Amino acid sequence: MVNEKDLTSKIRELLSARSAESSICPSDVARAAAPENWRPLMEPVREAARRMVADGEVQITQGGEVVDPESARGPIRIRWAR
């Protein structure tokens, strides 16, 4: 079973593998964590990202603009905090 700590680590791993300005999609994290059964992980990935936002580690964006993770609806991206 994939837990939040695993997902947080996977977010860090995927962001670290890209340029500092790049972002990732929650589905990238879910697919990396559980390639055969990633869809159930979509909300847990978003929750892990929200906690990382609260810690000041990452930002959640929509259309390239930083958004409040609690009110964001629809597709989001995750990037290192700037």
Short mmCIF file of C-alpha atoms in Angstrom, two decimals:
data_model
loop_
_atom_site.label_atom_id
_atom_site.label_comp_id
_atom_site.label_asym_id
_atom_site.label_seq_id
_atom_site.Cartn_x
_atom_site.Cartn_y
_atom_site.Cartn_z
CA MET A 1 0.00 0.00 0.00
CA VAL A 2 1.29 3.45 -0.92
CA ASN A 3 1.16 5.93 1.96
CA GLU A 4 1.46 9.70 2.12
CA LYS A 5 5.15 9.55 3.02
CA ASP A 6 5.78 7.50 -0.14
CA LEU A 7 3.83 10.01 -2.24
CA THR A 8 5.66 12.98 -0.72
CA SER A 9 8.97 11.29 -1.50
CA LYS A 10 7.82 10.57 -5.06
CA ILE A 11 6.80 14.23 -5.55
CA ARG A 12 10.28 15.32 -4.40
CA GLU A 13 11.95 12.70 -6.60
CA LEU A 14 10.05 13.71 -9.74
CA LEU A 15 10.53 17.45 -9.16
CA SER A 16 14.25 16.94 -8.51
CA ALA A 17 14.60 15.13 -11.84
CA ARG A 18 13.33 18.19 -13.74
CA SER A 19 14.52 21.75 -14.13
CA ALA A 20 13.87 24.06 -11.18
CA GLU A 21 11.17 25.88 -13.16
CA SER A 22 9.31 22.74 -14.22
CA SER A 23 6.14 21.35 -12.71
CA ILE A 24 4.59 17.91 -12.52
CA CYS A 25 1.06 16.61 -12.75
CA PRO A 26 -0.42 14.60 -9.87
CA SER A 27 -0.96 11.77 -12.35
CA ASP A 28 2.83 11.64 -12.94
CA VAL A 29 3.26 10.93 -9.23
CA ALA A 30 0.42 8.40 -9.08
CA ARG A 31 1.71 6.52 -12.14
CA ALA A 32 5.25 6.45 -10.73
CA ALA A 33 4.00 5.12 -7.39
CA ALA A 34 1.59 2.49 -8.75
CA PRO A 35 1.81 2.03 -12.54
CA GLU A 36 -0.86 -0.67 -12.67
CA ASN A 37 -3.40 0.97 -10.34
CA TRP A 38 -2.66 4.71 -10.25
CA ARG A 39 -6.13 6.26 -10.48
CA PRO A 40 -7.09 5.62 -6.83
CA LEU A 41 -3.96 7.56 -5.82
CA MET A 42 -4.99 10.83 -7.48
CA GLU A 43 -6.66 12.35 -4.40
CA PRO A 44 -3.96 11.07 -2.00
CA VAL A 45 -1.33 12.71 -4.25
CA ARG A 46 -3.26 15.99 -4.18
CA GLU A 47 -3.51 15.72 -0.38
CA ALA A 48 0.23 15.10 -0.07
CA ALA A 49 0.85 18.14 -2.27
CA ARG A 50 -1.48 20.27 -0.11
CA ARG A 51 0.53 19.30 2.98
CA MET A 52 3.75 20.19 1.17
CA VAL A 53 2.23 23.59 0.29
CA ALA A 54 1.39 24.11 3.98
CA ASP A 55 5.06 23.35 4.78
CA GLY A 56 6.21 25.90 2.19
CA GLU A 57 7.95 23.25 0.07
CA VAL A 58 5.88 23.34 -3.12
CA GLN A 59 3.24 25.42 -4.88
CA ILE A 60 0.12 24.28 -6.67
CA THR A 61 -0.65 26.01 -9.95
CA GLN A 62 -3.40 26.18 -12.53
CA GLY A 63 -2.70 27.84 -15.85
CA GLY A 64 0.74 28.78 -14.57
CA GLU A 65 -0.69 30.82 -11.67
CA VAL A 66 -0.28 29.84 -8.01
CA VAL A 67 -3.65 28.88 -6.53
CA ASP A 68 -4.98 28.12 -3.05
CA PRO A 69 -4.73 24.33 -2.77
CA GLU A 70 -7.90 24.17 -0.69
CA SER A 71 -10.04 25.84 -3.34
CA ALA A 72 -8.36 24.49 -6.48
CA ARG A 73 -10.75 22.45 -8.60
CA GLY A 74 -9.82 20.65 -11.78
CA PRO A 75 -6.35 20.00 -13.19
CA ILE A 76 -3.43 21.20 -11.11
CA ARG A 77 0.36 21.16 -11.39
CA ILE A 78 2.93 20.90 -8.59
CA ARG A 79 6.23 22.82 -8.57
CA TRP A 80 8.94 23.76 -6.08
CA ALA A 81 8.03 26.85 -4.05
CA ARG A 82 9.51 30.05 -5.51
#
